[in-house]
Amino acid sequence: AGELGIHVCGGRGAHSRKTPGELLAIGERVGLDGDALATASRLVAKVDSAAIQDGYDLYLHGFIVTDDGRWVVVQ
C-alpha cells in the first residue's frame, strides 16, 4: 500500500483463495473491518459462481481496497 493507500489482494488460481486472510490482515493494519471485507469478497465470488450461469469457473479474484474503506472486485 505504502503512500498511495491502495491494497491489492487475491489473484488467480490458488492465490484467489487467500483473499479473506489478506483482507483480515489489512483490516488490522489500517483500522478497517476485515471481517466485513472478507464477507464481501466471499459473497461476490459466490454470486459469480452460483448466479452467473456462463459455464466458466472462477479463475481470478482480485479485491482492491483503499485505506478509507472503498473497494472493488475484479473477476
Short mmCIF file of C-alpha atoms in Angstrom, two decimals:
data_model
loop_
_atom_site.label_atom_id
_atom_site.label_comp_id
_atom_site.label_asym_id
_atom_site.label_seq_id
_atom_site.Cartn_x
_atom_site.Cartn_y
_atom_site.Cartn_z
CA ALA A 1 0.00 0.00 0.00
CA GLY A 2 2.62 2.49 1.01
CA GLU A 3 1.91 6.12 0.31
CA LEU A 4 -1.00 5.52 -2.10
CA GLY A 5 -3.20 3.74 0.43
CA ILE A 6 -4.27 1.07 -2.07
CA HIS A 7 -4.11 -2.65 -1.25
CA VAL A 8 -4.50 -5.43 -3.83
CA CYS A 9 -5.42 -8.90 -2.55
CA GLY A 10 -6.03 -12.25 -4.18
CA GLY A 11 -5.05 -13.12 -7.69
CA ARG A 12 -5.51 -16.11 -9.92
CA GLY A 13 -5.76 -19.76 -9.05
CA ALA A 14 -4.65 -20.66 -5.52
CA HIS A 15 -3.85 -17.02 -4.71
CA SER A 16 -7.53 -16.13 -5.01
CA ARG A 17 -8.35 -18.38 -2.05
CA LYS A 18 -6.00 -16.39 0.20
CA THR A 19 -8.05 -13.20 -0.25
CA PRO A 20 -10.07 -13.41 3.02
CA GLY A 21 -6.92 -13.80 5.14
CA GLU A 22 -5.23 -10.93 3.34
CA LEU A 23 -8.25 -8.72 3.93
CA LEU A 24 -8.26 -9.53 7.65
CA ALA A 25 -4.59 -8.55 7.87
CA ILE A 26 -5.18 -5.28 6.01
CA GLY A 27 -8.14 -4.52 8.26
CA GLU A 28 -5.98 -4.89 11.36
CA ARG A 29 -3.18 -2.83 9.86
CA VAL A 30 -5.24 0.18 8.70
CA GLY A 31 -8.24 0.04 11.05
CA LEU A 32 -10.91 -1.35 8.71
CA ASP A 33 -13.42 -4.11 9.42
CA GLY A 34 -11.52 -7.02 7.87
CA ASP A 35 -14.35 -9.45 8.60
CA ALA A 36 -16.80 -7.34 6.60
CA LEU A 37 -14.34 -7.08 3.71
CA ALA A 38 -13.76 -10.85 3.74
CA THR A 39 -17.53 -11.45 3.78
CA ALA A 40 -17.99 -9.12 0.80
CA SER A 41 -15.22 -10.97 -1.03
CA ARG A 42 -16.87 -14.35 -0.43
CA LEU A 43 -20.32 -13.09 -1.45
CA VAL A 44 -19.07 -11.59 -4.70
CA ALA A 45 -17.26 -14.83 -5.56
CA LYS A 46 -20.38 -16.83 -4.68
CA VAL A 47 -22.59 -14.70 -6.92
CA ASP A 48 -20.15 -15.17 -9.78
CA SER A 49 -20.04 -18.95 -9.39
CA ALA A 50 -23.70 -19.60 -8.47
CA ALA A 51 -25.81 -16.89 -10.07
CA ILE A 52 -23.96 -16.27 -13.31
CA GLN A 53 -24.53 -19.37 -15.42
CA ASP A 54 -21.95 -18.74 -18.13
CA GLY A 55 -20.22 -22.13 -17.88
CA TYR A 56 -16.90 -20.69 -16.71
CA ASP A 57 -15.21 -21.42 -13.39
CA LEU A 58 -13.93 -18.52 -11.32
CA TYR A 59 -10.21 -18.28 -12.14
CA LEU A 60 -9.24 -14.82 -10.94
CA HIS A 61 -10.47 -12.96 -7.88
CA GLY A 62 -8.80 -9.68 -7.05
CA PHE A 63 -10.01 -7.47 -4.22
CA ILE A 64 -8.73 -3.90 -4.20
CA VAL A 65 -9.34 -1.81 -1.08
CA THR A 66 -8.20 1.67 -0.07
CA ASP A 67 -7.23 2.92 3.38
CA ASP A 68 -10.55 4.78 3.60
CA GLY A 69 -12.56 1.57 3.01
CA ARG A 70 -13.56 1.87 -0.63
CA TRP A 71 -13.28 -1.40 -2.52
CA VAL A 72 -13.78 -3.11 -5.85
CA VAL A 73 -13.58 -6.72 -7.01
CA VAL A 74 -12.05 -7.82 -10.32
CA GLN A 75 -13.04 -11.30 -11.51
#
